[in-house]
Amino acid sequence: MTLTLTVSDDVRALAPGFTHIAIKAHGLVNGPSSDASSALLDDAARRLAVRLDGRAPHEDPHMAAWRETYTAFGSKPSRTRNSAEALAKRALSEAGLPRINLLVDLYNAVSVAHLIPVGGEDIDRVEGGMRLIRATGEEDFATVVGGEESVEHPDAGEVVWRDDAGVTCRRWNWRQGPRTRLTEQTTSGIFLLESLAPVPVAEVAAAAAELAELLAKFSPGADIAVRAPESSA
């Protein structure tokens, strides 16, 4: 079964400069974070520091564009940062980047190095197609709060990714739900790189190529396909 990705017209109208590239991969081998994946994260933090040259992450033009878009759908970007800005902030802190598992480490490294939000979903846990929509506020978002399973609902008008079972990621790319996240048992994944103007499509494509290369390196023999960029422009 082919996993479909669709972007609703009202999201396209909200962010006409939105571009995304999807990477589908089967035959992946995941596992705990390793010295190799940790080194990639450290290198990504160094690349980020060079890129920012003393600026705060939110001062980067791409992060500023995401902040404007978050504000446009009613979110407070200083409280709920897009995933790339949140990771960049951690990368520059004393604590550094978290080590999650091999696959998550790989896409987090690419996200930080390129300052592009990148997410990963376990294809086998996605129900139906994935859709980027503006929520009604009635959708279910299954999450964990204080160690207990909980169901939240997005705000009306909030941009969310969802499948047939409910919301998979709130506030566009702010917080992923545990249901579809990549675990050490994941063998099939879809990785999504998202950008807004003024980032050139070629830069997003370069980041996708880097991630595809890393996936192939860490999962030899995996079937990896990079989709052509899809733009709302």
PDB file of N, CA and C in Angstrom, residues 127-224:
ATOM      1  N   GLU A 127      -2.033   5.077   9.958  1.00  0.00           N
ATOM      2  CA  GLU A 127      -3.299   4.511   9.478  1.00  0.00           C
ATOM      3  C   GLU A 127      -3.853   5.386   8.358  1.00  0.00           C
ATOM      4  N   GLY A 128      -3.864   4.831   7.150  1.00  0.00           N
ATOM      5  CA  GLY A 128      -4.322   5.601   5.998  1.00  0.00           C
ATOM      6  C   GLY A 128      -3.259   6.590   5.561  1.00  0.00           C
ATOM      7  N   GLY A 129      -3.670   7.622   4.829  1.00  0.00           N
ATOM      8  CA  GLY A 129      -2.727   8.619   4.364  1.00  0.00           C
ATOM      9  C   GLY A 129      -2.443   9.669   5.425  1.00  0.00           C
ATOM     10  N   MET A 130      -1.378  10.432   5.205  1.00  0.00           N
ATOM     11  CA  MET A 130      -1.033  11.544   6.096  1.00  0.00           C
ATOM     12  C   MET A 130      -1.469  12.844   5.451  1.00  0.00           C
ATOM     13  N   ARG A 131      -2.086  13.706   6.259  1.00  0.00           N
ATOM     14  CA  ARG A 131      -2.650  14.944   5.722  1.00  0.00           C
ATOM     15  C   ARG A 131      -2.235  16.125   6.603  1.00  0.00           C
ATOM     16  N   LEU A 132      -1.814  17.204   5.958  1.00  0.00           N
ATOM     17  CA  LEU A 132      -1.497  18.443   6.658  1.00  0.00           C
ATOM     18  C   LEU A 132      -2.712  19.344   6.521  1.00  0.00           C
ATOM     19  N   ILE A 133      -3.358  19.642   7.647  1.00  0.00           N
ATOM     20  CA  ILE A 133      -4.638  20.353   7.615  1.00  0.00           C
ATOM     21  C   ILE A 133      -4.673  21.443   8.684  1.00  0.00           C
ATOM     22  N   ARG A 134      -5.693  22.262   8.628  1.00  0.00           N
ATOM     23  CA  ARG A 134      -6.011  23.159   9.732  1.00  0.00           C
ATOM     24  C   ARG A 134      -7.110  22.485  10.553  1.00  0.00           C
ATOM     25  N   ALA A 135      -6.846  22.265  11.809  1.00  0.00           N
ATOM     26  CA  ALA A 135      -7.722  21.456  12.648  1.00  0.00           C
ATOM     27  C   ALA A 135      -9.053  22.140  12.939  1.00  0.00           C
ATOM     28  N   THR A 136     -10.064  21.310  13.178  1.00  0.00           N
ATOM     29  CA  THR A 136     -11.353  21.822  13.656  1.00  0.00           C
ATOM     30  C   THR A 136     -11.330  22.013  15.166  1.00  0.00           C
ATOM     31  N   GLY A 137     -10.420  21.324  15.835  1.00  0.00           N
ATOM     32  CA  GLY A 137     -10.356  21.354  17.293  1.00  0.00           C
ATOM     33  C   GLY A 137     -10.966  20.119  17.922  1.00  0.00           C
ATOM     34  N   GLU A 138     -11.576  19.262  17.098  1.00  0.00           N
ATOM     35  CA  GLU A 138     -12.215  18.050  17.615  1.00  0.00           C
ATOM     36  C   GLU A 138     -11.354  16.803  17.408  1.00  0.00           C
ATOM     37  N   GLU A 139     -10.240  16.932  16.677  1.00  0.00           N
ATOM     38  CA  GLU A 139      -9.382  15.783  16.402  1.00  0.00           C
ATOM     39  C   GLU A 139      -8.709  15.286  17.691  1.00  0.00           C
ATOM     40  N   ASP A 140      -8.452  13.987  17.756  1.00  0.00           N
ATOM     41  CA  ASP A 140      -7.748  13.403  18.903  1.00  0.00           C
ATOM     42  C   ASP A 140      -6.246  13.417  18.670  1.00  0.00           C
ATOM     43  N   PHE A 141      -5.514  13.773  19.709  1.00  0.00           N
ATOM     44  CA  PHE A 141      -4.058  13.683  19.690  1.00  0.00           C
ATOM     45  C   PHE A 141      -3.653  12.847  20.895  1.00  0.00           C
ATOM     46  N   ALA A 142      -3.287  11.593  20.633  1.00  0.00           N
ATOM     47  CA  ALA A 142      -2.885  10.687  21.705  1.00  0.00           C
ATOM     48  C   ALA A 142      -1.451  10.987  22.106  1.00  0.00           C
ATOM     49  N   THR A 143      -1.233  11.250  23.393  1.00  0.00           N
ATOM     50  CA  THR A 143       0.084  11.603  23.876  1.00  0.00           C
ATOM     51  C   THR A 143       0.298  11.003  25.259  1.00  0.00           C
ATOM     52  N   VAL A 144       1.387  11.380  25.895  1.00  0.00           N
ATOM     53  CA  VAL A 144       1.684  10.920  27.249  1.00  0.00           C
ATOM     54  C   VAL A 144       1.982  12.148  28.102  1.00  0.00           C
ATOM     55  N   VAL A 145       1.312  12.258  29.219  1.00  0.00           N
ATOM     56  CA  VAL A 145       1.507  13.377  30.141  1.00  0.00           C
ATOM     57  C   VAL A 145       1.788  12.806  31.537  1.00  0.00           C
ATOM     58  N   GLY A 146       2.953  13.157  32.074  1.00  0.00           N
ATOM     59  CA  GLY A 146       3.305  12.654  33.398  1.00  0.00           C
ATOM     60  C   GLY A 146       3.382  11.150  33.470  1.00  0.00           C
ATOM     61  N   GLY A 147       3.778  10.531  32.355  1.00  0.00           N
ATOM     62  CA  GLY A 147       3.898   9.080  32.323  1.00  0.00           C
ATOM     63  C   GLY A 147       2.597   8.350  32.066  1.00  0.00           C
ATOM     64  N   GLU A 148       1.499   9.079  31.929  1.00  0.00           N
ATOM     65  CA  GLU A 148       0.192   8.469  31.692  1.00  0.00           C
ATOM     66  C   GLU A 148      -0.315   8.815  30.291  1.00  0.00           C
ATOM     67  N   GLU A 149      -0.971   7.834  29.658  1.00  0.00           N
ATOM     68  CA  GLU A 149      -1.564   8.088  28.351  1.00  0.00           C
ATOM     69  C   GLU A 149      -2.671   9.128  28.473  1.00  0.00           C
ATOM     70  N   SER A 150      -2.712  10.034  27.505  1.00  0.00           N
ATOM     71  CA  SER A 150      -3.677  11.128  27.549  1.00  0.00           C
ATOM     72  C   SER A 150      -4.111  11.477  26.134  1.00  0.00           C
ATOM     73  N   VAL A 151      -5.296  12.009  25.988  1.00  0.00           N
ATOM     74  CA  VAL A 151      -5.791  12.478  24.687  1.00  0.00           C
ATOM     75  C   VAL A 151      -6.036  13.975  24.771  1.00  0.00           C
ATOM     76  N   GLU A 152      -5.368  14.715  23.889  1.00  0.00           N
ATOM     77  CA  GLU A 152      -5.557  16.155  23.796  1.00  0.00           C
ATOM     78  C   GLU A 152      -6.273  16.483  22.493  1.00  0.00           C
ATOM     79  N   HIS A 153      -6.633  17.726  22.352  1.00  0.00           N
ATOM     80  CA  HIS A 153      -7.261  18.189  21.111  1.00  0.00           C
ATOM     81  C   HIS A 153      -6.548  19.469  20.668  1.00  0.00           C
ATOM     82  N   PRO A 154      -6.243  19.590  19.391  1.00  0.00           N
ATOM     83  CA  PRO A 154      -5.596  20.814  18.906  1.00  0.00           C
ATOM     84  C   PRO A 154      -6.554  21.984  18.973  1.00  0.00           C
ATOM     85  N   ASP A 155      -5.989  23.171  18.879  1.00  0.00           N
ATOM     86  CA  ASP A 155      -6.827  24.371  18.823  1.00  0.00           C
ATOM     87  C   ASP A 155      -7.489  24.450  17.444  1.00  0.00           C
ATOM     88  N   ALA A 156      -8.641  25.042  17.384  1.00  0.00           N
ATOM     89  CA  ALA A 156      -9.298  25.248  16.092  1.00  0.00           C
ATOM     90  C   ALA A 156      -8.421  26.159  15.237  1.00  0.00           C
ATOM     91  N   GLY A 157      -8.169  25.737  14.013  1.00  0.00           N
ATOM     92  CA  GLY A 157      -7.338  26.509  13.102  1.00  0.00           C
ATOM     93  C   GLY A 157      -5.868  26.148  13.155  1.00  0.00           C
ATOM     94  N   GLU A 158      -5.471  25.374  14.158  1.00  0.00           N
ATOM     95  CA  GLU A 158      -4.074  24.953  14.287  1.00  0.00           C
ATOM     96  C   GLU A 158      -3.688  24.052  13.114  1.00  0.00           C
ATOM     97  N   VAL A 159      -2.473  24.205  12.610  1.00  0.00           N
ATOM     98  CA  VAL A 159      -1.995  23.336  11.533  1.00  0.00           C
ATOM     99  C   VAL A 159      -1.439  22.058  12.159  1.00  0.00           C
ATOM    100  N   VAL A 160      -1.939  20.920  11.685  1.00  0.00           N
ATOM    101  CA  VAL A 160      -1.520  19.625  12.236  1.00  0.00           C
ATOM    102  C   VAL A 160      -1.325  18.616  11.109  1.00  0.00           C
ATOM    103  N   TRP A 161      -0.456  17.654  11.372  1.00  0.00           N
ATOM    104  CA  TRP A 161      -0.398  16.455  10.544  1.00  0.00           C
ATOM    105  C   TRP A 161      -1.307  15.415  11.198  1.00  0.00           C
ATOM    106  N   ARG A 162      -2.074  14.698  10.376  1.00  0.00           N
ATOM    107  CA  ARG A 162      -2.958  13.673  10.917  1.00  0.00           C
ATOM    108  C   ARG A 162      -3.058  12.498   9.945  1.00  0.00           C
ATOM    109  N   ASP A 163      -3.500  11.363  10.469  1.00  0.00           N
ATOM    110  CA  ASP A 163      -3.843  10.228   9.621  1.00  0.00           C
ATOM    111  C   ASP A 163      -5.283   9.845   9.950  1.00  0.00           C
ATOM    112  N   ASP A 164      -5.712   8.660   9.548  1.00  0.00           N
ATOM    113  CA  ASP A 164      -7.108   8.282   9.780  1.00  0.00           C
ATOM    114  C   ASP A 164      -7.431   8.092  11.263  1.00  0.00           C
ATOM    115  N   ALA A 165      -6.416   7.850  12.092  1.00  0.00           N
ATOM    116  CA  ALA A 165      -6.646   7.590  13.516  1.00  0.00           C
ATOM    117  C   ALA A 165      -6.616   8.848  14.361  1.00  0.00           C
ATOM    118  N   GLY A 166      -6.042   9.915  13.842  1.00  0.00           N
ATOM    119  CA  GLY A 166      -5.965  11.138  14.632  1.00  0.00           C
ATOM    120  C   GLY A 166      -4.728  11.952  14.299  1.00  0.00           C
ATOM    121  N   VAL A 167      -4.453  12.938  15.112  1.00  0.00           N
ATOM    122  CA  VAL A 167      -3.317  13.828  14.898  1.00  0.00           C
ATOM    123  C   VAL A 167      -2.016  13.104  15.220  1.00  0.00           C
ATOM    124  N   THR A 168      -1.035  13.226  14.331  1.00  0.00           N
ATOM    125  CA  THR A 168       0.282  12.630  14.563  1.00  0.00           C
ATOM    126  C   THR A 168       1.310  13.666  14.998  1.00  0.00           C
ATOM    127  N   CYS A 169       1.089  14.942  14.658  1.00  0.00           N
ATOM    128  CA  CYS A 169       2.009  15.999  15.076  1.00  0.00           C
ATOM    129  C   CYS A 169       1.246  17.310  15.215  1.00  0.00           C
ATOM    130  N   ARG A 170       1.356  17.934  16.376  1.00  0.00           N
ATOM    131  CA  ARG A 170       0.657  19.184  16.632  1.00  0.00           C
ATOM    132  C   ARG A 170       1.482  20.397  16.205  1.00  0.00           C
ATOM    133  N   ARG A 171       0.771  21.498  15.977  1.00  0.00           N
ATOM    134  CA  ARG A 171       1.370  22.778  15.579  1.00  0.00           C
ATOM    135  C   ARG A 171       2.424  22.580  14.489  1.00  0.00           C
ATOM    136  N   TRP A 172       1.955  21.935  13.435  1.00  0.00           N
ATOM    137  CA  TRP A 172       2.739  21.686  12.222  1.00  0.00           C
ATOM    138  C   TRP A 172       3.879  20.713  12.492  1.00  0.00           C
ATOM    139  N   ASN A 173       4.931  21.179  13.173  1.00  0.00           N
ATOM    140  CA  ASN A 173       6.074  20.297  13.441  1.00  0.00           C
ATOM    141  C   ASN A 173       6.633  20.550  14.843  1.00  0.00           C
ATOM    142  N   TRP A 174       5.730  20.847  15.783  1.00  0.00           N
ATOM    143  CA  TRP A 174       6.135  21.172  17.143  1.00  0.00           C
ATOM    144  C   TRP A 174       6.275  19.928  18.020  1.00  0.00           C
ATOM    145  N   ARG A 175       5.215  19.120  18.114  1.00  0.00           N
ATOM    146  CA  ARG A 175       5.253  17.966  19.016  1.00  0.00           C
ATOM    147  C   ARG A 175       4.614  16.750  18.366  1.00  0.00           C
ATOM    148  N   GLN A 176       5.429  15.710  18.196  1.00  0.00           N
ATOM    149  CA  GLN A 176       4.970  14.465  17.597  1.00  0.00           C
ATOM    150  C   GLN A 176       4.326  13.583  18.659  1.00  0.00           C
ATOM    151  N   GLY A 177       3.304  12.847  18.259  1.00  0.00           N
ATOM    152  CA  GLY A 177       2.676  11.899  19.170  1.00  0.00           C
ATOM    153  C   GLY A 177       3.459  10.598  19.221  1.00  0.00           C
ATOM    154  N   PRO A 178       3.358   9.859  20.311  1.00  0.00           N
ATOM    155  CA  PRO A 178       4.124   8.617  20.452  1.00  0.00           C
ATOM    156  C   PRO A 178       3.635   7.474  19.565  1.00  0.00           C
ATOM    157  N   ARG A 179       2.405   7.550  19.078  1.00  0.00           N
ATOM    158  CA  ARG A 179       1.842   6.420  18.332  1.00  0.00           C
ATOM    159  C   ARG A 179       2.641   6.073  17.087  1.00  0.00           C
ATOM    160  N   THR A 180       3.114   7.076  16.360  1.00  0.00           N
ATOM    161  CA  THR A 180       3.767   6.810  15.069  1.00  0.00           C
ATOM    162  C   THR A 180       5.267   7.089  15.082  1.00  0.00           C
ATOM    163  N   ARG A 181       5.829   7.376  16.229  1.00  0.00           N
ATOM    164  CA  ARG A 181       7.247   7.720  16.274  1.00  0.00           C
ATOM    165  C   ARG A 181       8.125   6.512  15.925  1.00  0.00           C
ATOM    166  N   LEU A 182       9.358   6.806  15.548  1.00  0.00           N
ATOM    167  CA  LEU A 182      10.312   5.758  15.201  1.00  0.00           C
ATOM    168  C   LEU A 182      10.867   5.134  16.474  1.00  0.00           C
ATOM    169  N   THR A 183      10.742   3.825  16.594  1.00  0.00           N
ATOM    170  CA  THR A 183      11.270   3.101  17.741  1.00  0.00           C
ATOM    171  C   THR A 183      12.377   2.165  17.270  1.00  0.00           C
ATOM    172  N   GLU A 184      13.002   1.480  18.199  1.00  0.00           N
ATOM    173  CA  GLU A 184      14.075   0.557  17.832  1.00  0.00           C
ATOM    174  C   GLU A 184      13.552  -0.648  17.070  1.00  0.00           C
ATOM    175  N   GLN A 185      12.227  -0.813  17.019  1.00  0.00           N
ATOM    176  CA  GLN A 185      11.629  -1.908  16.246  1.00  0.00           C
ATOM    177  C   GLN A 185      11.219  -1.470  14.843  1.00  0.00           C
ATOM    178  N   THR A 186      11.356  -0.196  14.533  1.00  0.00           N
ATOM    179  CA  THR A 186      10.937   0.328  13.228  1.00  0.00           C
ATOM    180  C   THR A 186      11.781  -0.249  12.092  1.00  0.00           C
ATOM    181  N   THR A 187      11.110  -0.698  11.033  1.00  0.00           N
ATOM    182  CA  THR A 187      11.810  -1.162   9.831  1.00  0.00           C
ATOM    183  C   THR A 187      11.411  -0.377   8.588  1.00  0.00           C
ATOM    184  N   SER A 188      10.300   0.341   8.653  1.00  0.00           N
ATOM    185  CA  SER A 188       9.846   1.157   7.522  1.00  0.00           C
ATOM    186  C   SER A 188       9.499   2.551   8.026  1.00  0.00           C
ATOM    187  N   GLY A 189      10.074   3.562   7.410  1.00  0.00           N
ATOM    188  CA  GLY A 189       9.837   4.916   7.881  1.00  0.00           C
ATOM    189  C   GLY A 189       9.645   5.908   6.750  1.00  0.00           C
ATOM    190  N   ILE A 190       8.951   6.983   7.067  1.00  0.00           N
ATOM    191  CA  ILE A 190       8.863   8.103   6.141  1.00  0.00           C
ATOM    192  C   ILE A 190       9.424   9.321   6.865  1.00  0.00           C
ATOM    193  N   PHE A 191      10.316  10.020   6.174  1.00  0.00           N
ATOM    194  CA  PHE A 191      11.005  11.171   6.738  1.00  0.00           C
ATOM    195  C   PHE A 191      10.582  12.398   5.944  1.00  0.00           C
ATOM    196  N   LEU A 192      10.205  13.439   6.654  1.00  0.00           N
ATOM    197  CA  LEU A 192       9.652  14.615   5.992  1.00  0.00           C
ATOM    198  C   LEU A 192      10.474  15.845   6.335  1.00  0.00           C
ATOM    199  N   LEU A 193      10.992  16.495   5.305  1.00  0.00           N
ATOM    200  CA  LEU A 193      11.734  17.742   5.459  1.00  0.00           C
ATOM    201  C   LEU A 193      10.829  18.879   5.002  1.00  0.00           C
ATOM    202  N   GLU A 194      10.686  19.922   5.841  1.00  0.00           N
ATOM    203  CA  GLU A 194       9.742  20.988   5.573  1.00  0.00           C
ATOM    204  C   GLU A 194      10.444  22.342   5.599  1.00  0.00           C
ATOM    205  N   SER A 195      10.117  23.176   4.646  1.00  0.00           N
ATOM    206  CA  SER A 195      10.740  24.505   4.619  1.00  0.00           C
ATOM    207  C   SER A 195       9.760  25.557   4.136  1.00  0.00           C
ATOM    208  N   LEU A 196      10.105  26.793   4.441  1.00  0.00           N
ATOM    209  CA  LEU A 196       9.348  27.954   3.989  1.00  0.00           C
ATOM    210  C   LEU A 196      10.281  28.882   3.232  1.00  0.00           C
ATOM    211  N   ALA A 197       9.703  29.742   2.398  1.00  0.00           N
ATOM    212  CA  ALA A 197      10.509  30.796   1.793  1.00  0.00           C
ATOM    213  C   ALA A 197      11.097  31.624   2.943  1.00  0.00           C
ATOM    214  N   PRO A 198      12.356  32.047   2.852  1.00  0.00           N
ATOM    215  CA  PRO A 198      13.184  32.221   1.659  1.00  0.00           C
ATOM    216  C   PRO A 198      14.160  31.084   1.381  1.00  0.00           C
ATOM    217  N   VAL A 199      13.992  29.910   1.997  1.00  0.00           N
ATOM    218  CA  VAL A 199      14.938  28.821   1.761  1.00  0.00           C
ATOM    219  C   VAL A 199      14.777  28.299   0.340  1.00  0.00           C
ATOM    220  N   PRO A 200      15.859  28.247  -0.449  1.00  0.00           N
ATOM    221  CA  PRO A 200      15.765  27.714  -1.810  1.00  0.00           C
ATOM    222  C   PRO A 200      15.418  26.224  -1.782  1.00  0.00           C
ATOM    223  N   VAL A 201      14.630  25.789  -2.753  1.00  0.00           N
ATOM    224  CA  VAL A 201      14.275  24.372  -2.836  1.00  0.00           C
ATOM    225  C   VAL A 201      15.534  23.510  -2.947  1.00  0.00           C
ATOM    226  N   ALA A 202      16.564  24.027  -3.612  1.00  0.00           N
ATOM    227  CA  ALA A 202      17.801  23.274  -3.775  1.00  0.00           C
ATOM    228  C   ALA A 202      18.448  22.955  -2.429  1.00  0.00           C
ATOM    229  N   GLU A 203      18.291  23.852  -1.458  1.00  0.00           N
ATOM    230  CA  GLU A 203      18.872  23.608  -0.137  1.00  0.00           C
ATOM    231  C   GLU A 203      18.127  22.493   0.588  1.00  0.00           C
ATOM    232  N   VAL A 204      16.810  22.463   0.445  1.00  0.00           N
ATOM    233  CA  VAL A 204      16.020  21.381   1.050  1.00  0.00           C
ATOM    234  C   VAL A 204      16.378  20.058   0.383  1.00  0.00           C
ATOM    235  N   ALA A 205      16.539  20.090  -0.936  1.00  0.00           N
ATOM    236  CA  ALA A 205      16.911  18.882  -1.677  1.00  0.00           C
ATOM    237  C   ALA A 205      18.282  18.368  -1.238  1.00  0.00           C
ATOM    238  N   ALA A 206      19.216  19.272  -0.966  1.00  0.00           N
ATOM    239  CA  ALA A 206      20.542  18.872  -0.502  1.00  0.00           C
ATOM    240  C   ALA A 206      20.460  18.213   0.872  1.00  0.00           C
ATOM    241  N   ALA A 207      19.620  18.753   1.742  1.00  0.00           N
ATOM    242  CA  ALA A 207      19.429  18.161   3.064  1.00  0.00           C
ATOM    243  C   ALA A 207      18.809  16.775   2.946  1.00  0.00           C
ATOM    244  N   ALA A 208      17.834  16.635   2.032  1.00  0.00           N
ATOM    245  CA  ALA A 208      17.198  15.328   1.827  1.00  0.00           C
ATOM    246  C   ALA A 208      18.204  14.314   1.294  1.00  0.00           C
ATOM    247  N   ALA A 209      19.051  14.740   0.384  1.00  0.00           N
ATOM    248  CA  ALA A 209      20.066  13.848  -0.159  1.00  0.00           C
ATOM    249  C   ALA A 209      21.034  13.395   0.927  1.00  0.00           C
ATOM    250  N   GLU A 210      21.393  14.317   1.825  1.00  0.00           N
ATOM    251  CA  GLU A 210      22.288  13.972   2.932  1.00  0.00           C
ATOM    252  C   GLU A 210      21.635  12.938   3.854  1.00  0.00           C
ATOM    253  N   LEU A 211      20.353  13.146   4.153  1.00  0.00           N
ATOM    254  CA  LEU A 211      19.661  12.198   5.025  1.00  0.00           C
ATOM    255  C   LEU A 211      19.530  10.834   4.346  1.00  0.00           C
ATOM    256  N   ALA A 212      19.197  10.817   3.060  1.00  0.00           N
ATOM    257  CA  ALA A 212      19.085   9.543   2.342  1.00  0.00           C
ATOM    258  C   ALA A 212      20.416   8.792   2.350  1.00  0.00           C
ATOM    259  N   GLU A 213      21.497   9.528   2.204  1.00  0.00           N
ATOM    260  CA  GLU A 213      22.827   8.913   2.230  1.00  0.00           C
ATOM    261  C   GLU A 213      23.132   8.319   3.607  1.00  0.00           C
ATOM    262  N   LEU A 214      22.760   9.026   4.654  1.00  0.00           N
ATOM    263  CA  LEU A 214      22.981   8.512   6.005  1.00  0.00           C
ATOM    264  C   LEU A 214      22.127   7.275   6.277  1.00  0.00           C
ATOM    265  N   LEU A 215      20.885   7.290   5.823  1.00  0.00           N
ATOM    266  CA  LEU A 215      20.022   6.124   6.005  1.00  0.00           C
ATOM    267  C   LEU A 215      20.610   4.901   5.313  1.00  0.00           C
ATOM    268  N   ALA A 216      21.126   5.109   4.109  1.00  0.00           N
ATOM    269  CA  ALA A 216      21.736   4.004   3.370  1.00  0.00           C
ATOM    270  C   ALA A 216      22.998   3.498   4.067  1.00  0.00           C
ATOM    271  N   LYS A 217      23.750   4.406   4.661  1.00  0.00           N
ATOM    272  CA  LYS A 217      24.983   4.028   5.349  1.00  0.00           C
ATOM    273  C   LYS A 217      24.691   3.216   6.603  1.00  0.00           C
ATOM    274  N   PHE A 218      23.686   3.625   7.363  1.00  0.00           N
ATOM    275  CA  PHE A 218      23.384   2.954   8.626  1.00  0.00           C
ATOM    276  C   PHE A 218      22.444   1.763   8.459  1.00  0.00           C
ATOM    277  N   SER A 219      21.770   1.671   7.314  1.00  0.00           N
ATOM    278  CA  SER A 219      20.906   0.516   7.018  1.00  0.00           C
ATOM    279  C   SER A 219      21.251  -0.007   5.627  1.00  0.00           C
ATOM    280  N   PRO A 220      22.417  -0.669   5.482  1.00  0.00           N
ATOM    281  CA  PRO A 220      22.827  -1.180   4.171  1.00  0.00           C
ATOM    282  C   PRO A 220      21.752  -2.129   3.594  1.00  0.00           C
ATOM    283  N   GLY A 221      21.446  -1.925   2.335  1.00  0.00           N
ATOM    284  CA  GLY A 221      20.452  -2.776   1.689  1.00  0.00           C
ATOM    285  C   GLY A 221      19.030  -2.259   1.797  1.00  0.00           C
ATOM    286  N   ALA A 222      18.816  -1.184   2.527  1.00  0.00           N
ATOM    287  CA  ALA A 222      17.469  -0.617   2.646  1.00  0.00           C
ATOM    288  C   ALA A 222      16.999  -0.050   1.313  1.00  0.00           C
ATOM    289  N   ASP A 223      15.704  -0.114   1.076  1.00  0.00           N
ATOM    290  CA  ASP A 223      15.092   0.454  -0.132  1.00  0.00           C
ATOM    291  C   ASP A 223      14.693   1.891   0.195  1.00  0.00           C
ATOM    292  N   ILE A 224      15.411   2.848  -0.366  1.00  0.00           N
ATOM    293  CA  ILE A 224      15.227   4.263  -0.013  1.00  0.00           C
ATOM    294  C   ILE A 224      14.836   5.051  -1.259  1.00  0.00           C
TER     295      ILE A 224
END
